[in-house]
Short mmCIF file of C-alpha atoms and ligand atoms in Angstrom, two decimals:
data_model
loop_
_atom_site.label_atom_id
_atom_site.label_comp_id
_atom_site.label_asym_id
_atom_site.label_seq_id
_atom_site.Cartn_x
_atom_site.Cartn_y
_atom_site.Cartn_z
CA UNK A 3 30.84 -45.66 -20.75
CA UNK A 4 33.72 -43.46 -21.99
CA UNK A 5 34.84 -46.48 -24.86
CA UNK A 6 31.03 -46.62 -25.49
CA UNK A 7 30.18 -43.13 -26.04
CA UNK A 8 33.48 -42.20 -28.25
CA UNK A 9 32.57 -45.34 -30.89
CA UNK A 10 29.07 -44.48 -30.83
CA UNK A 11 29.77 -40.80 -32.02
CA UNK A 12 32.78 -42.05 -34.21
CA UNK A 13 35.64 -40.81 -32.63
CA UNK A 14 38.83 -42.08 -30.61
CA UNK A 15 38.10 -41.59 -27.22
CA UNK A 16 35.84 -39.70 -24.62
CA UNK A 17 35.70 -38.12 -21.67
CA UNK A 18 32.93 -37.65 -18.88
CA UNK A 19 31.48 -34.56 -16.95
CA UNK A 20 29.07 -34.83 -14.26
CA UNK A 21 27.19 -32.49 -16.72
CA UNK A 22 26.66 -31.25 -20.32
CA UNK A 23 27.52 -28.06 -19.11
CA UNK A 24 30.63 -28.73 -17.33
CA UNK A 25 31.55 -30.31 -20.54
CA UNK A 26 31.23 -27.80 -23.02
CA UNK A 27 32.67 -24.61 -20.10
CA UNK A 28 35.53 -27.02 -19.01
CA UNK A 29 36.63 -28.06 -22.62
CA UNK A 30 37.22 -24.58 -23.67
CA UNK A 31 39.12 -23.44 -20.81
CA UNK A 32 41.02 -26.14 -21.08
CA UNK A 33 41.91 -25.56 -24.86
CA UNK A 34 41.58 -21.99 -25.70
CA UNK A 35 43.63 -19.15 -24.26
CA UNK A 36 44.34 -15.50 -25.39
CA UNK A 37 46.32 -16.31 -28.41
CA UNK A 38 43.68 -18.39 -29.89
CA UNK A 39 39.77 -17.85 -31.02
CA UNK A 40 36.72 -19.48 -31.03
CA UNK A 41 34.43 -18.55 -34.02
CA UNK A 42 31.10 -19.11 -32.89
CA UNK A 43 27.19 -19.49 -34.51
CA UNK A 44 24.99 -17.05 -32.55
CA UNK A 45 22.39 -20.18 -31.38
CA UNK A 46 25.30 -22.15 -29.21
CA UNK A 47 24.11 -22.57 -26.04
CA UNK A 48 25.37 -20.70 -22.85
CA UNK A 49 27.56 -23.81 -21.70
CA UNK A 50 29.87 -23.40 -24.76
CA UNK A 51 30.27 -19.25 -24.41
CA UNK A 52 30.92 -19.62 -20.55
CA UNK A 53 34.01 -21.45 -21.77
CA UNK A 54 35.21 -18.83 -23.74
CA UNK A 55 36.14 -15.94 -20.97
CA UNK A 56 39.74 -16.03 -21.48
CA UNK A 57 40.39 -16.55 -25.54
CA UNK A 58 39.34 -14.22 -28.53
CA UNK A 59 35.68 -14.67 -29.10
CA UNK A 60 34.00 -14.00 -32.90
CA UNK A 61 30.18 -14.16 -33.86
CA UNK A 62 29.55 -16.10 -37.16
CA UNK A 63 25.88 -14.99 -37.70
CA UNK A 64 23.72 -18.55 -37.82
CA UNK A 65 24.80 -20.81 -40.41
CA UNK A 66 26.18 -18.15 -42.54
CA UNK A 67 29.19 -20.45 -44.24
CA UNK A 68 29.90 -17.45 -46.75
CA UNK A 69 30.80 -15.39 -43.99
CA UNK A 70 32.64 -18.10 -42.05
CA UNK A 71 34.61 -18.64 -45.25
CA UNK A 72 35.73 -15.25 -45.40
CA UNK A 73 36.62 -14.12 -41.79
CA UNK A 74 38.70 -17.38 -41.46
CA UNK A 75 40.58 -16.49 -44.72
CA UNK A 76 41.06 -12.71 -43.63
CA UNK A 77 42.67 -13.79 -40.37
CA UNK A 78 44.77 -16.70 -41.43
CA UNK A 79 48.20 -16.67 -39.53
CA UNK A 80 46.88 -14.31 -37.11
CA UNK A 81 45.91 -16.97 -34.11
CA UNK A 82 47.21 -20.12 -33.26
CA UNK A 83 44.46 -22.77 -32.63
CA UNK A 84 41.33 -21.77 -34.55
CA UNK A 85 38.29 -23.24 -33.18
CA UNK A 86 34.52 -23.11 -34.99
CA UNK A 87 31.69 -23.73 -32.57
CA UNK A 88 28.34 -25.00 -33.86
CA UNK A 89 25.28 -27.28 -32.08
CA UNK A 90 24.62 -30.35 -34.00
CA UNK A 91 20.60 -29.31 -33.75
CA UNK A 92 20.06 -25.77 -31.96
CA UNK A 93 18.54 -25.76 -28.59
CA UNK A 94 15.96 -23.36 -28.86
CA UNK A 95 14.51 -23.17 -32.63
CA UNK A 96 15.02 -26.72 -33.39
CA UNK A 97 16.99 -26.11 -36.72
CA UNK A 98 20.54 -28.05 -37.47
CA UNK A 99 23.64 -26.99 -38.82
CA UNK A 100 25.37 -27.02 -42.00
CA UNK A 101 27.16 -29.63 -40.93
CA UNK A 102 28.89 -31.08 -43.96
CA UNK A 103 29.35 -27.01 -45.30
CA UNK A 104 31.28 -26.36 -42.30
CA UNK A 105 33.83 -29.39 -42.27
CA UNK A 106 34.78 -28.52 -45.61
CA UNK A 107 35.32 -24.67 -44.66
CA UNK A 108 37.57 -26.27 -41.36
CA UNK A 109 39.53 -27.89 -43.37
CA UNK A 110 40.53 -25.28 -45.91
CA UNK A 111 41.13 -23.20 -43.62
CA UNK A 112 43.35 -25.31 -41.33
CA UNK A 113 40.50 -24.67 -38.66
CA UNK A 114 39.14 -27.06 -35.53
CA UNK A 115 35.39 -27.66 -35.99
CA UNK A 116 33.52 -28.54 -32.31
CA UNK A 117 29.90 -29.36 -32.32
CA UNK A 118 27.80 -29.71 -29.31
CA UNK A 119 25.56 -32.11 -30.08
CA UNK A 120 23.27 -32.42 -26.87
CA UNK A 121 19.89 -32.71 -28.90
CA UNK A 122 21.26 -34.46 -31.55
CA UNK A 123 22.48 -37.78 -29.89
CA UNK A 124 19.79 -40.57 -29.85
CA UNK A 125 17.81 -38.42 -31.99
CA UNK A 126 19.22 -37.78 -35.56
CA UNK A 127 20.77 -40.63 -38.25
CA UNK A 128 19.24 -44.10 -38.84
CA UNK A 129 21.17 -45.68 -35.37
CA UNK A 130 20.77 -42.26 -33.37
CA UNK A 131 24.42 -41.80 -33.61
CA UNK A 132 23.65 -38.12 -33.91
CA UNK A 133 23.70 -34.95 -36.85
CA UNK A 134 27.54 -36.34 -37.78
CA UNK A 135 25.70 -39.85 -38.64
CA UNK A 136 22.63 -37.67 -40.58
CA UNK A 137 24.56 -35.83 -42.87
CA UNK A 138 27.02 -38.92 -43.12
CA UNK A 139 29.78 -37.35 -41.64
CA UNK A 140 30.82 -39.52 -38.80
CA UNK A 141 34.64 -39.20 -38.01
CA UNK A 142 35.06 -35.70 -39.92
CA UNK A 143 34.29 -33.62 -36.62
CA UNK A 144 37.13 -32.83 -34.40
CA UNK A 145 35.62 -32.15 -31.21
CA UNK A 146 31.98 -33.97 -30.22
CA UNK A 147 30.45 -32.91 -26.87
CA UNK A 148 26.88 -33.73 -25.83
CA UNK A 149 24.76 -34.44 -22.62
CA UNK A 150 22.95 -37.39 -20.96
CA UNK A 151 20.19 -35.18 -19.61
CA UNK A 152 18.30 -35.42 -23.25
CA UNK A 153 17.06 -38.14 -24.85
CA UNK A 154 19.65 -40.30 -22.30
CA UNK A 155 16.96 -38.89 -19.38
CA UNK A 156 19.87 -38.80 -17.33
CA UNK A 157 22.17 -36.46 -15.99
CA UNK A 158 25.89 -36.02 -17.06
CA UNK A 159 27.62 -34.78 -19.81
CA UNK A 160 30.97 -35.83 -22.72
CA UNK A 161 33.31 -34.84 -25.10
CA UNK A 162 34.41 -37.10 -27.36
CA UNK A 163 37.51 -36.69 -30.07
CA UNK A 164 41.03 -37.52 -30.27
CA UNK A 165 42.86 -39.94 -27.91
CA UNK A 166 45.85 -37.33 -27.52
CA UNK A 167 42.78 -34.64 -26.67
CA UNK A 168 41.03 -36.44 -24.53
CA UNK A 169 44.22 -37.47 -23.06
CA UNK A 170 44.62 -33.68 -22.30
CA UNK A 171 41.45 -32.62 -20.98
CA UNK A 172 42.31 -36.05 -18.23
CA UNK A 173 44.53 -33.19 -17.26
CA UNK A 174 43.45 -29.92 -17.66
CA UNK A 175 39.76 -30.14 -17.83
CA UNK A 176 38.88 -28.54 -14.70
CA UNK A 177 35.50 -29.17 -14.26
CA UNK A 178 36.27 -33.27 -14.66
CA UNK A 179 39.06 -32.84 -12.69
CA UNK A 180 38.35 -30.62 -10.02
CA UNK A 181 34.74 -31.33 -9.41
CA UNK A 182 33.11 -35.02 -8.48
CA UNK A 183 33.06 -37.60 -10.92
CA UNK A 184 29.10 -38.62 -12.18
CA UNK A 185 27.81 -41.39 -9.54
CA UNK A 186 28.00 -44.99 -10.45
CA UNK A 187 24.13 -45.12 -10.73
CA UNK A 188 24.06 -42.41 -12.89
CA UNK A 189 26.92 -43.86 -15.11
CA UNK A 190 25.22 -47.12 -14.95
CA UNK A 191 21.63 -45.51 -15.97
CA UNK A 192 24.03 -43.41 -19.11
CA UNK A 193 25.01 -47.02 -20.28
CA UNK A 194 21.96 -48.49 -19.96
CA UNK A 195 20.22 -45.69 -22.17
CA UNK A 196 23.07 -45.81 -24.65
CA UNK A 197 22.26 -49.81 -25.02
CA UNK A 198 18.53 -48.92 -25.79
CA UNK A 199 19.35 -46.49 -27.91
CA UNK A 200 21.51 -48.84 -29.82
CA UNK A 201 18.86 -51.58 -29.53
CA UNK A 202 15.72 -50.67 -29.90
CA UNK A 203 15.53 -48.48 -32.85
CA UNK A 204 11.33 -48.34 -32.84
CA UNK A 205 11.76 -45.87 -30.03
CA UNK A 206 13.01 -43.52 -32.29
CA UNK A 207 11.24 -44.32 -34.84
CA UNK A 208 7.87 -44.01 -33.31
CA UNK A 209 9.41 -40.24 -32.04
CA UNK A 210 9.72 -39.12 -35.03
CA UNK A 211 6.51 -40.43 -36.32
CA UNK A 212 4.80 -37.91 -33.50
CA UNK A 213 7.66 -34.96 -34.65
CA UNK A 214 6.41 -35.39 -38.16
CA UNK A 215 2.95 -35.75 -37.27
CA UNK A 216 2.92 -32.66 -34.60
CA UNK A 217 4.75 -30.37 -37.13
CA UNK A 218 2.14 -31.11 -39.67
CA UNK A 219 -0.57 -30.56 -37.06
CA UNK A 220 0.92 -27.08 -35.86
CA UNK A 221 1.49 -26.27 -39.35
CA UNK A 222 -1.89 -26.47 -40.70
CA UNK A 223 -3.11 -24.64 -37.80
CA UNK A 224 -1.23 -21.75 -38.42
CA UNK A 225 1.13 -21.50 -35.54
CA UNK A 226 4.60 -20.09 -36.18
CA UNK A 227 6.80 -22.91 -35.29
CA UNK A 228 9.84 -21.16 -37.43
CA UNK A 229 12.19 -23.69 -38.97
CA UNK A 230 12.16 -26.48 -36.82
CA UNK A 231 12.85 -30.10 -38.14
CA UNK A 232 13.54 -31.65 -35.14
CA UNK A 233 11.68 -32.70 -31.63
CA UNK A 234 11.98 -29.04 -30.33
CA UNK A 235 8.98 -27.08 -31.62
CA UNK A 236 9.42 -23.40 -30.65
CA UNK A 237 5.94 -21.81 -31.00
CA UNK A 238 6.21 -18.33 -30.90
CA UNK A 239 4.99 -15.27 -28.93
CA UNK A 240 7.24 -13.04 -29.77
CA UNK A 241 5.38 -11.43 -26.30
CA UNK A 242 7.40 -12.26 -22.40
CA UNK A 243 3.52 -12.12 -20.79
CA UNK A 244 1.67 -13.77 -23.27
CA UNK A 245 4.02 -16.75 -22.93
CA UNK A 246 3.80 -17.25 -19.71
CA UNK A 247 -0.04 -16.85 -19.73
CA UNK A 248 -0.46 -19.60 -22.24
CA UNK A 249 1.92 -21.68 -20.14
CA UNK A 250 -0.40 -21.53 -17.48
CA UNK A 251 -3.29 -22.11 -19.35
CA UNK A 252 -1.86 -25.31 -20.99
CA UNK A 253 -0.39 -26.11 -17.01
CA UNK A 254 -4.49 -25.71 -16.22
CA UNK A 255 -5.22 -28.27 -19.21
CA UNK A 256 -2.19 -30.80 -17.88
CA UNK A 257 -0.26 -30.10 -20.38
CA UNK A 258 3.94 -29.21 -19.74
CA UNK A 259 5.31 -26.47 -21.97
CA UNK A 260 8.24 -24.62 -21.32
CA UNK A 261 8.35 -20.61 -21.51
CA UNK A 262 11.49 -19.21 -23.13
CA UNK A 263 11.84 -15.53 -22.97
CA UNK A 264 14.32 -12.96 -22.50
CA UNK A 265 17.57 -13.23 -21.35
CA UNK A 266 17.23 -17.25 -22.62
CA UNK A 267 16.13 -15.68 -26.07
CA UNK A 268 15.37 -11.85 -27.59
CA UNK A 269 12.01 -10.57 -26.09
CA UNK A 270 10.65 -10.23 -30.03
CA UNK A 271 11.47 -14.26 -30.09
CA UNK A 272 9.72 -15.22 -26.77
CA UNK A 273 8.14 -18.25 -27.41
CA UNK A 274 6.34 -21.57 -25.72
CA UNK A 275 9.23 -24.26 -26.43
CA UNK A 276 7.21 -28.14 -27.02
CA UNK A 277 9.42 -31.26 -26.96
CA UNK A 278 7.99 -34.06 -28.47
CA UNK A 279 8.64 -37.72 -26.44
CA UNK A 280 8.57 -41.28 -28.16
CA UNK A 281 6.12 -42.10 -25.15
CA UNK A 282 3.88 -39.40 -26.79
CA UNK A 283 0.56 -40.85 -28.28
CA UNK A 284 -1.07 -39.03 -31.07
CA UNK A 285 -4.38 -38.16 -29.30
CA UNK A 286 -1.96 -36.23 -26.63
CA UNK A 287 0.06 -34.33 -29.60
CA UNK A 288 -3.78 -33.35 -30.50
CA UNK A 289 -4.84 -32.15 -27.17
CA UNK A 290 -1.70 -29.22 -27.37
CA UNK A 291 -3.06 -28.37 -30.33
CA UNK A 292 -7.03 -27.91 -29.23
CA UNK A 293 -5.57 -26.44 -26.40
CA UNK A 294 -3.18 -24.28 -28.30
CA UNK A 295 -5.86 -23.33 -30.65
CA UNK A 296 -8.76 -22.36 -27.84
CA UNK A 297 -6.27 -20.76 -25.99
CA UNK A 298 -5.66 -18.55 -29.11
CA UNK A 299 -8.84 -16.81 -29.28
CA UNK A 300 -8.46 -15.26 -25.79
CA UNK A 301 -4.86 -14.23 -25.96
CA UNK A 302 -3.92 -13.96 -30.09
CA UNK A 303 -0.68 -14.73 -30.71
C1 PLP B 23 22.84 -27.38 -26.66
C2 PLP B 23 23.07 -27.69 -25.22
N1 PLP B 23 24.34 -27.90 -24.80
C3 PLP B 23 24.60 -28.18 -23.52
C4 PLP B 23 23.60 -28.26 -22.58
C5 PLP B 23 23.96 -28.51 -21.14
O1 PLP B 23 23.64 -29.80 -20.76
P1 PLP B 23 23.38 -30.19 -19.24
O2 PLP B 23 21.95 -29.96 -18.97
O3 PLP B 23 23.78 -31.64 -19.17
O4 PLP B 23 24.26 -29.34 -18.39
C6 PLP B 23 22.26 -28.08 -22.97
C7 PLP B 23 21.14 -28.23 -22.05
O5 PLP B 23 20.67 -27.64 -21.26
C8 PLP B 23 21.99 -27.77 -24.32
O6 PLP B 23 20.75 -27.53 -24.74
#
């Protein structure tokens, strides 16, 4: 699984995690300490900043290269390992990175580029290989990490990079190393998904058929669905009640759709968060939006 994962995401070698999360936290802990820094977009997800606890810790706005550019030039020479943290497509508004802007920056700079890439994987590039293999970019990230609990429908988690890194984290990862391996089942079910993935490409393709088709749909109804390109469609509220009351209306109608609001996201961005499955026919992507729109005239939003 470990040999499989690292060549699918084009690097040298990978690790497992009995979760995403552990992944991400027990990475950082591993590699950062207080004479480095981790540079960070806003929009990385928890797992990644509950890593960070004992290193230096900077915000880089979302996507803002210019700024990136900058701070990394103003503090050359003052830490030892530099780290940039991005998501290969961002949890909660569906958006992706600059990818290919932000390797070039790294390497100016002399800087480590991560990307967690746990709704990228199986998803983005023409053999799912994940945002790296979209922008065309495979083997120019230092540090991969992603999860099997995605489009994997599994549990577990990875990072993938060098062999000398990984070699480390076999050591000082402490949530691979101190906590219980994933189960063979589960490892076996990981494999298994990373096979279809590789093998049966009309999965994806008939996803993103009902992402394109759904965004169009929303769209042209009017809904707010921000700057999503990918199969997360944030719809927003900007309101913590109203979210959960449309929740529950859709719930009523049989339709699943998560509530984010505050502390996952500002209260002002509370929103209903849709993710779009390849199993997904088109007369269910136009049921959420009946529903969404007849919902609409009792509580606006
Ligand atoms: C961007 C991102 N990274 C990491 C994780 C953590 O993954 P897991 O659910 O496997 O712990 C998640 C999911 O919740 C996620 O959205």
């Amino acid at each position: 699984m470990e040999r499989g994962i690292a060549k699918f995401v084009g690097q040298g070698d990978a690790i497992l995690f009995s979760s995403g999360f552990g992944a991400n936290a027990g990475l950082l802990r591993a590699i950062l300490g207080k004479n480095d820094i981790a540079y960070i977009d806003s929009y990385i997800h928890t797992s990644a900043t509950s890593g960070l606890i004992g290193t230096n810790v900077k915000h880089i706005g979302h996507n803002d290269i210019d700024y990136l550019d900058m701070i990394l030039e103003r503090e050359t020479g003052k830490y030892q390992t530099r780290l940039v943290i991005i998501d290969g497509v961002y949890s909660q508004n569906g958006d992706l990175s600059k990818l290919p802007q932000y390797i070039a920056v790294c390497k100016k700079h002399n800087c480590l580029l991560m990307m967690d890439d746990a709704h990228g994987i199986g998803v983005m590039g023409e053999n799912g290989r994940g945002t790296a293999e979209y922008y065309n970019c495979l083997g120019q990230v230092d540090i991969i990490t992603g999860t099997f609990s995605k489009s994997f429908g599994c549990v577990g988690g990875f990072v993938a990079a060098s062999e000398k890194l990984i070699q480390y984290l076999r050591y000082y990862a402490d949530s691979n190393v101190f906590s219980a391996a994933m189960t063979p089942q589960v490892a076996a079910s990981s494999l298994k998904a990373l096979e279809l993935i590789q093998t049966q490409p009309e999965i994806r393709k008939k996803l993103w058929t009902n992402v394109n088709y759904l965004r169009k749909r929303l769209t042209e109804e009017g809904f707010d669905i921000g700057c999503s390109i990918s199969a997360i469609f944030p719809i927003m509220v900007r309101d913590n009640k109203k979210v959960y009351e449309i929740a529950r209306e859709l719930q009523k109608r049989c339709i699943f759709v998560s509530g984010i609001t505050y502390p996952a996201v500002r209260t002002k961005e509370a929103r209903l968060r849709v993710s779009v499955l390849a199993s997904h026919e088109t007369v269910q992507l136009e049921q959420l939006v009946t529903a969404l729109v007849e919902i609409r005239k009792s509580i606006p939003f």
